[in-house]
PDB file of C-alpha atoms in Angstrom:
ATOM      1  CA  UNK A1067       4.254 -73.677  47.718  1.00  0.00           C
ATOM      2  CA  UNK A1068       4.976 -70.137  49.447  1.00  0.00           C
ATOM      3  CA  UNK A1069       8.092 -70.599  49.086  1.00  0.00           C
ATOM      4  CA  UNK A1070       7.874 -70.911  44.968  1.00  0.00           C
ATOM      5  CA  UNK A1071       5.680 -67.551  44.789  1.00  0.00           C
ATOM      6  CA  UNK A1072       7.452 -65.556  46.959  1.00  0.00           C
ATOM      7  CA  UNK A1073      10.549 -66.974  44.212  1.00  0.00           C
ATOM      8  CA  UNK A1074       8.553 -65.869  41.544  1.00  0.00           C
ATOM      9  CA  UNK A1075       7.840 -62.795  42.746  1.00  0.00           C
ATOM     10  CA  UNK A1076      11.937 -61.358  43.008  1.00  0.00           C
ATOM     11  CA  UNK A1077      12.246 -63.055  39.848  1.00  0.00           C
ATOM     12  CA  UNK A1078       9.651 -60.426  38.361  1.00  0.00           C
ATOM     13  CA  UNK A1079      10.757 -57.273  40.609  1.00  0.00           C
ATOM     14  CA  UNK A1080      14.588 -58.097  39.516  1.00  0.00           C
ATOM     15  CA  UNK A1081      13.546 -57.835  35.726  1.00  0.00           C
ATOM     16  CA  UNK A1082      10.812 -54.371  36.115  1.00  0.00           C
ATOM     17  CA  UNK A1083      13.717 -52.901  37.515  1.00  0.00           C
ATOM     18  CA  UNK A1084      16.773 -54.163  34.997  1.00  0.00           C
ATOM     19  CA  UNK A1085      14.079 -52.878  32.404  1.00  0.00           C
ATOM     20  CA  UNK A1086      13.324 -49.576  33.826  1.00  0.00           C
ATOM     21  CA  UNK A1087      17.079 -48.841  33.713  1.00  0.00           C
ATOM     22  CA  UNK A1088      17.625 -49.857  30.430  1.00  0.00           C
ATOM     23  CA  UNK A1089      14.633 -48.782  28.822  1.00  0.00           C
ATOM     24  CA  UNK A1090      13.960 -47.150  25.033  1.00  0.00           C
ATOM     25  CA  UNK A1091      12.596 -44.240  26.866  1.00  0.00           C
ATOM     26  CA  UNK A1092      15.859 -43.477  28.476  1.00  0.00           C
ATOM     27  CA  UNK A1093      18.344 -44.260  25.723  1.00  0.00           C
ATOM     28  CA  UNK A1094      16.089 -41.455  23.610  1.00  0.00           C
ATOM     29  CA  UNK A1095      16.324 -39.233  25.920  1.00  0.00           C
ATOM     30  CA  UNK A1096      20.027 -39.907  27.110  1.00  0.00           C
ATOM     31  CA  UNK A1097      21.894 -41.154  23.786  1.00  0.00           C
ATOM     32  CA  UNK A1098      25.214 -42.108  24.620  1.00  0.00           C
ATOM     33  CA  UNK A1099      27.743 -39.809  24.004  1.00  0.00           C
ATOM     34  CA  UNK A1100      25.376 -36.743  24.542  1.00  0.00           C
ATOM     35  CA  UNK A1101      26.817 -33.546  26.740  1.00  0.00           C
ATOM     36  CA  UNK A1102      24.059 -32.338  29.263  1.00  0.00           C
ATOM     37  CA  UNK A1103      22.302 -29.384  28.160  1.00  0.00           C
ATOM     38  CA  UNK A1104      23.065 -26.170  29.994  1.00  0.00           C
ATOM     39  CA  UNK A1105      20.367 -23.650  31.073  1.00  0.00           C
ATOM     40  CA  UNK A1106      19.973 -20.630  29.207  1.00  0.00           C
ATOM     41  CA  UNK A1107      19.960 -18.924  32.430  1.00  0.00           C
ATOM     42  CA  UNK A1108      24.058 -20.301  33.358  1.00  0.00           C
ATOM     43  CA  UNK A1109      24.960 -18.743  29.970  1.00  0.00           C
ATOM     44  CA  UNK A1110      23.542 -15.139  30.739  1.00  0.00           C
ATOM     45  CA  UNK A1111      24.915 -15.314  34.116  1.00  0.00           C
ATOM     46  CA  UNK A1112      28.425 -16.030  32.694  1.00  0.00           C
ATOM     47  CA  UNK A1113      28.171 -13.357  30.313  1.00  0.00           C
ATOM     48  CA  UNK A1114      27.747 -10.799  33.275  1.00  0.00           C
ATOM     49  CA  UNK A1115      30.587 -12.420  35.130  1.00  0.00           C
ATOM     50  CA  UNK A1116      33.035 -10.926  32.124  1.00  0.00           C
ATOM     51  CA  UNK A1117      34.500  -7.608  33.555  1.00  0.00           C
ATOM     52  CA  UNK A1118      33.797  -4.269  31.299  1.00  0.00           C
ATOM     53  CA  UNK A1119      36.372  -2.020  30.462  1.00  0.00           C
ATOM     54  CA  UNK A1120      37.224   0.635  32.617  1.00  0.00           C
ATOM     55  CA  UNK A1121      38.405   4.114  32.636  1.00  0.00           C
ATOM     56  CA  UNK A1122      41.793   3.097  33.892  1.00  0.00           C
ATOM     57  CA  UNK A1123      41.931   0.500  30.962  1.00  0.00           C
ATOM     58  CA  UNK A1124      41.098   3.175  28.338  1.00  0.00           C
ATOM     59  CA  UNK A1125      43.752   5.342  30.269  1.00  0.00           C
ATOM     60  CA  UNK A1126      46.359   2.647  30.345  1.00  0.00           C
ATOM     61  CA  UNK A1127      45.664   2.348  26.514  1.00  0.00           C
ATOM     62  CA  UNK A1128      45.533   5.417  25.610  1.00  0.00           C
ATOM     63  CA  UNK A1129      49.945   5.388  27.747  1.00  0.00           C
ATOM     64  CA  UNK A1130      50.515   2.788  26.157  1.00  0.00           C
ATOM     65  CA  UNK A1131      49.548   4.150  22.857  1.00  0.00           C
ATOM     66  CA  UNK A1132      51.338   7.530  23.551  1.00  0.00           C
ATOM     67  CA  UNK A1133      54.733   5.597  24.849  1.00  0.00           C
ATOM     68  CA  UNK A1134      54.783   4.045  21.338  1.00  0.00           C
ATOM     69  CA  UNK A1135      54.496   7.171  19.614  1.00  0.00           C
ATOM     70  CA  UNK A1136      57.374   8.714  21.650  1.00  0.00           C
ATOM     71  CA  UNK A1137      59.209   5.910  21.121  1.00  0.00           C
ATOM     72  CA  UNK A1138      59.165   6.725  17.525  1.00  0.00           C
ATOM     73  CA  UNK A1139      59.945  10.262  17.252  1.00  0.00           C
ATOM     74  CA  UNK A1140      62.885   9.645  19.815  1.00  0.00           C
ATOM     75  CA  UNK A1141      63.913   6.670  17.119  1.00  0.00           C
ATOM     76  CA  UNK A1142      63.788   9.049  14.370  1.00  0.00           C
ATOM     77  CA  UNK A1143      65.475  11.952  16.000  1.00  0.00           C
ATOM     78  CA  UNK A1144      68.268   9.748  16.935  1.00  0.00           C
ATOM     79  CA  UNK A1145      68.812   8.798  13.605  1.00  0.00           C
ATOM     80  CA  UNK A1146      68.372  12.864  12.001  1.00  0.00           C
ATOM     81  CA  UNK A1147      71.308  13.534  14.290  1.00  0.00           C
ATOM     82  CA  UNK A1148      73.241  10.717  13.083  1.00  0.00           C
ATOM     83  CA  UNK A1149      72.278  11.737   9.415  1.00  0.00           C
ATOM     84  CA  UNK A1150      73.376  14.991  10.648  1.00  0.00           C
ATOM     85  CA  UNK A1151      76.741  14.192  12.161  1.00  0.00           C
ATOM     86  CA  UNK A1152      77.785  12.133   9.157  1.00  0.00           C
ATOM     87  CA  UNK A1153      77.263  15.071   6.888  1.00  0.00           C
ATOM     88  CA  UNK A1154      78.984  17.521   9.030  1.00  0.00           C
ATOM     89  CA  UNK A1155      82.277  14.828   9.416  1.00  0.00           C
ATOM     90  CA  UNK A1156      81.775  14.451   5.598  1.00  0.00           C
ATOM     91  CA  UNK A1157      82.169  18.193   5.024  1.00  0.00           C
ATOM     92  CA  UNK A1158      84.867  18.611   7.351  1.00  0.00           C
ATOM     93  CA  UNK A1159      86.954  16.299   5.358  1.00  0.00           C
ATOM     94  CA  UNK A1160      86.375  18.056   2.218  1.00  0.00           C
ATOM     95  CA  UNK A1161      87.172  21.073   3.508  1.00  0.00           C
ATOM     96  CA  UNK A1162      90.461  19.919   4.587  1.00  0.00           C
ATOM     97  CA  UNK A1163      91.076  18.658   1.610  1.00  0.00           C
ATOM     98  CA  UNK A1164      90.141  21.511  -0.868  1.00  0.00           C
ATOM     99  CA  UNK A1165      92.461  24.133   1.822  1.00  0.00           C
ATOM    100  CA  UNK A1166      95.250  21.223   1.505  1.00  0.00           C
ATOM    101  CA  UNK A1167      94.880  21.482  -2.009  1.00  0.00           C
ATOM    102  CA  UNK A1168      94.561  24.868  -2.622  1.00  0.00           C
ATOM    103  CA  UNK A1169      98.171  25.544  -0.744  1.00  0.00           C
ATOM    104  CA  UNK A1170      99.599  23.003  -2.222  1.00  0.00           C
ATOM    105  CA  UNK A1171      98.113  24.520  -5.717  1.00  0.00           C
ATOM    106  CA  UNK A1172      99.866  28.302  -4.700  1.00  0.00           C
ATOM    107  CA  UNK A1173     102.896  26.269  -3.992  1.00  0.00           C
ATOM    108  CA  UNK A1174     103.388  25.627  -7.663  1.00  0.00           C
ATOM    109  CA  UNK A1175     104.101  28.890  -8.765  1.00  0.00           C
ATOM    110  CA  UNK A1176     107.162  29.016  -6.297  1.00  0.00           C
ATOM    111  CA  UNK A1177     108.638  25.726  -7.611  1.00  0.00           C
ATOM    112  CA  UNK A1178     108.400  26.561 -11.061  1.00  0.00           C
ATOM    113  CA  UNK A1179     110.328  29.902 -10.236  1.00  0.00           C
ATOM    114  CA  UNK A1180     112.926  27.811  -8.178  1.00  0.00           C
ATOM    115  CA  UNK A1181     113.094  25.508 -11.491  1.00  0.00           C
ATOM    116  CA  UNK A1182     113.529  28.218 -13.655  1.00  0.00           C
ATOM    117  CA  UNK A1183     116.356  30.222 -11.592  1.00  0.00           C
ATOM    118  CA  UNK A1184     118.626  26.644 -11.148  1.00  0.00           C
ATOM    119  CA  UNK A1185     118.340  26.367 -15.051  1.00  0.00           C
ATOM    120  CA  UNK A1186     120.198  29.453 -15.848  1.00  0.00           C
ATOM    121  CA  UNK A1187     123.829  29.076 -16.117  1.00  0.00           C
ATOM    122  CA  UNK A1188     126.196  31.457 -14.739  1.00  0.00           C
ATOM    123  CA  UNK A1189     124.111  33.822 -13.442  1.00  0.00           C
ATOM    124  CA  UNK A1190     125.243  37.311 -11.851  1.00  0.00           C
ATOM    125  CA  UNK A1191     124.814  38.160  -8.267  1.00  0.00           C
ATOM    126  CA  UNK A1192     122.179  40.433  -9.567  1.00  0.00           C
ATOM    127  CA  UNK A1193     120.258  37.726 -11.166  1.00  0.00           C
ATOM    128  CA  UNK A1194     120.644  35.588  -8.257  1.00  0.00           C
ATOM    129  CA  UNK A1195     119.185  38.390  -6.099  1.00  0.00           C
ATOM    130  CA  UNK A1196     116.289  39.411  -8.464  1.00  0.00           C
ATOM    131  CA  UNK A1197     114.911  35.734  -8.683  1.00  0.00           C
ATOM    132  CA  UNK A1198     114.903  35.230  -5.278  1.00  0.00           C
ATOM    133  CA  UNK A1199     113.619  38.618  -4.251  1.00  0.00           C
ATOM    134  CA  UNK A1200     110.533  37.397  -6.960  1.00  0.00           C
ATOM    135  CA  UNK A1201     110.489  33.709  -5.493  1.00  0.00           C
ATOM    136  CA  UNK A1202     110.264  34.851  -2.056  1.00  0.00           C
ATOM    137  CA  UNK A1203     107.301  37.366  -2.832  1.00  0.00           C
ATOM    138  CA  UNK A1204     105.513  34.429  -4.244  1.00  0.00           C
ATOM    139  CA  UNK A1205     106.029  32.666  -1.616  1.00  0.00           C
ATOM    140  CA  UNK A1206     104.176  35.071   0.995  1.00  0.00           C
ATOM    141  CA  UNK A1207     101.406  35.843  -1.871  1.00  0.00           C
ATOM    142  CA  UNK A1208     101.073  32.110  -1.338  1.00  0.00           C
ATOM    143  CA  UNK A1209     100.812  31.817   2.234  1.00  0.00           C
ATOM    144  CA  UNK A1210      99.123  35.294   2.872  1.00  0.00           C
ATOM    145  CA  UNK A1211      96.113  33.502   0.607  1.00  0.00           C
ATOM    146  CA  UNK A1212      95.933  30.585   2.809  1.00  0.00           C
ATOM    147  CA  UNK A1213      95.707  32.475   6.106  1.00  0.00           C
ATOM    148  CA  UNK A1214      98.800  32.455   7.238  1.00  0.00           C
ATOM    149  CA  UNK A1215     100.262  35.793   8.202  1.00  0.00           C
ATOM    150  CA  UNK A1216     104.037  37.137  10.021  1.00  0.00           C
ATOM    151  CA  UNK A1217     104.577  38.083  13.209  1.00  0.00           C
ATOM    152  CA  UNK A1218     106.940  40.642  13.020  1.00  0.00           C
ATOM    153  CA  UNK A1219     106.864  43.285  15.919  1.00  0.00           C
ATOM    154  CA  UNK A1220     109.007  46.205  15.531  1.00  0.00           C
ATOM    155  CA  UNK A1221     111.605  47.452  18.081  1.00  0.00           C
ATOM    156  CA  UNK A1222     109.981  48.969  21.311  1.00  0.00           C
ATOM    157  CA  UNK A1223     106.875  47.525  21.001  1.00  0.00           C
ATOM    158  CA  UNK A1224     105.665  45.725  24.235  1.00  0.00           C
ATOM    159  CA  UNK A1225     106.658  41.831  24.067  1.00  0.00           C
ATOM    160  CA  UNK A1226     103.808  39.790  23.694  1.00  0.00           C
ATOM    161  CA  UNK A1227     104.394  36.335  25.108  1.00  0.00           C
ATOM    162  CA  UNK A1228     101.206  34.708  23.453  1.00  0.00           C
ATOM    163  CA  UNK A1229     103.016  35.527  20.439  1.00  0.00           C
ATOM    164  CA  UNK A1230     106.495  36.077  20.912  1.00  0.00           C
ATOM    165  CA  UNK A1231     109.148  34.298  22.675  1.00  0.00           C
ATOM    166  CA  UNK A1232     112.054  35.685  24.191  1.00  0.00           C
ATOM    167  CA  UNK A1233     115.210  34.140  24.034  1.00  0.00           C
ATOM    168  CA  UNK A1234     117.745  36.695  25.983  1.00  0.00           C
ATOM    169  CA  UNK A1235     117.468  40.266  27.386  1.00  0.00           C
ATOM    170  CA  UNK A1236     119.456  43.347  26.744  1.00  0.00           C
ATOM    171  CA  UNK A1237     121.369  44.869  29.086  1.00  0.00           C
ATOM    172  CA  UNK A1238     121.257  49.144  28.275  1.00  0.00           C
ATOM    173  CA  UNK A1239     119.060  48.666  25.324  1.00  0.00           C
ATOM    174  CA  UNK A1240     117.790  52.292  25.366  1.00  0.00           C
ATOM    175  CA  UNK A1241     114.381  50.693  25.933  1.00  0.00           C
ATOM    176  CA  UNK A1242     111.753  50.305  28.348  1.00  0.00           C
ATOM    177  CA  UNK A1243     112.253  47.410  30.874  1.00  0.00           C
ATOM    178  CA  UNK A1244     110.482  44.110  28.545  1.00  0.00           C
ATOM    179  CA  UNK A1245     110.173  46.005  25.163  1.00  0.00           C
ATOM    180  CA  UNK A1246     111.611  44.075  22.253  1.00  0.00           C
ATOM    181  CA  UNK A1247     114.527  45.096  21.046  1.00  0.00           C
ATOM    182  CA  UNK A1248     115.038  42.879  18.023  1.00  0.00           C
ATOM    183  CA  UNK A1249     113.480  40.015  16.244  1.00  0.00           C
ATOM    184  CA  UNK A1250     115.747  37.053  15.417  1.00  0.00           C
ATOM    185  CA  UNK A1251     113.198  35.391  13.807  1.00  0.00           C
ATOM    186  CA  UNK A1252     109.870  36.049  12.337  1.00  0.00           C
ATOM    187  CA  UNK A1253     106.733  34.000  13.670  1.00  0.00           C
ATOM    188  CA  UNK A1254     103.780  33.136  11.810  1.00  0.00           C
ATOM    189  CA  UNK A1255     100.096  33.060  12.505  1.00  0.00           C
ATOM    190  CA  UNK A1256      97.271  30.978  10.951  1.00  0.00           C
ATOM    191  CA  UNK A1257      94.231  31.710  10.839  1.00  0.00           C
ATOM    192  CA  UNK A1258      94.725  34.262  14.471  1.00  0.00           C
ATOM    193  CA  UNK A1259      96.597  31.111  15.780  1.00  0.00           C
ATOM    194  CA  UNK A1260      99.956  30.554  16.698  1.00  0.00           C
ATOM    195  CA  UNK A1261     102.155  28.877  13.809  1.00  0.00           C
ATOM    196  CA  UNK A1262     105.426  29.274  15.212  1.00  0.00           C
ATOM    197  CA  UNK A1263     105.838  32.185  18.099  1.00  0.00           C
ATOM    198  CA  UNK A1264     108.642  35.286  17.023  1.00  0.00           C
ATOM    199  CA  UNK A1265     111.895  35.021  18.570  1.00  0.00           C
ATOM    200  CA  UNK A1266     113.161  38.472  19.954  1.00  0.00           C
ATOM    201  CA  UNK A1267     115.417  39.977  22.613  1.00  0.00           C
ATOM    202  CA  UNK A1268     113.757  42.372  24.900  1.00  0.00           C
ATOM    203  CA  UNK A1269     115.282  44.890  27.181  1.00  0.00           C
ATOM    204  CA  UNK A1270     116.524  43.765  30.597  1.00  0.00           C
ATOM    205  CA  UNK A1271     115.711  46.313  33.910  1.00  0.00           C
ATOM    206  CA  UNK A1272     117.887  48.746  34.748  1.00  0.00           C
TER     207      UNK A1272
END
C-alpha cells in the first residue's frame, strides 16, 4: 500500500513539472522563432561606443581634398603645355615651308631668264654677256631676299677664320703677316650663319 502512493505521487510530480515547461504561459511569452529583446539601455551604450570625428580627421580631409585639387591643375597644366608644344611644332613647319617656298618662288624669275637667253639663236658675245650680267643680278636679288648674304672681304683686311678659310699663304705679299690677300672664292652667310666659309690666301710672315 505505501508502496502504490509513494508511485502515485512521482507519477503526479513528473507531469506538474512536464507541464510547467511546456505551458501556454510560456509559449506566449516565448513564441518560437522570437529574437530576445535588447535593453534600451545596450543600444544607448553602443551608440556612445561609435568614435566622433576628430580634428585630425577633418585635417586629413580637408589633404585629401587639397591633393585632389592639385592633382587637377597639375593634369591640366600638363596638357596646356602639350597644347602648347603642338602649336609651336605646327608653326615651325609652316614656317619652313612658306621660307622654302618663297625661295623657291624668287627662283623663278632666274629660270625664266635662263629660258629665254638659250632660246635666242646666234647670239653675240655681247648678248651673251648682257643676259647673264641680268641673270646673275637676279639671282643675288633672289638670295639677298631670303637672307642670304656674300662674304667677300677685300684685300688687307684681317682674316677671319669664323668666316673665312685659308687655303695657302703668300710669301712677300706687301701685307701684314695673316691679312688676306685675295679671295678665290666668295662665301655666303644666312641669316648671320655660316653658308659656305670664303676661300682666300693670306700673307705669310716675313
Amino acid at each position: 500500500m505505501f508502496a502504490v502512493a509513494h508511485g502515485y505521487c512521482l507519477f503526479l510530480q513528473k507531469h506538474t513539472m512536464t507541464d510547467r515547461k511546456n505551458s501556454p504561459m510560456d509559449d506566449a511569452l516565448h513564441p518560437a522563432g522570437a529574437q530576445p529583446e535588447v535593453a534600451e539601455g545596450a543600444t544607448a551604450t553602443a551608440a556612445e561606443e561609435q568614435p566622433e570625428p576628430t580634428a585630425v580627421d577633418a585635417e586629413l580631409a580637408a589633404l585629401r581634398a587639397k591633393v585632389a585639387e592639385l592633382t587637377d591643375h597639375a593634369l591640366r597644366a600638363q596638357a596646356e603645355v602639350q597644347n602648347v608644344r603642338r602649336r609651336a611644332d605646327d608653326e615651325i613647319a609652316k614656317a619652313r615651308k612658306f621660307a622654302l617656298e618663297s625661295f623657291a618662288g624668287s627662283l623663278l624669275a632666274v629660270v625664266d631668264s635662263l629660258e629665254a637667253a638659250l632660246a635666242v639663236e646666234n647670239a653675240s658675245t655681247d648678248q651673251l654677256r648682257e643676259g647673264t650680267v641680268a641673270t646673275h643680278s637676279q639671282l643675288m636679288s633672289a638670295l639677298g631676299k631670303n637672307g642670304i648674304t656674300e662674304i667677300n672681304p677685300a684685300p688687307g683686311s684681317k682674316f677671319d677664320p669664323a668666316q673665312e678659310h685659308a687655303i695657302s699663304t703668300v710669301p712677300d705679299s706687301g701685307y701684314d703677316a695673316g691679312a688676306i690677300v685675295a679671295v678665290l672664292q666668295k662665301g655666303y652667310l644666312i641669316a648671320e650663319r655660316v653658308l659656305r666659309p670664303a676661300l682666300v690666301t693670306v700673307a705669310a710672315s716675313p
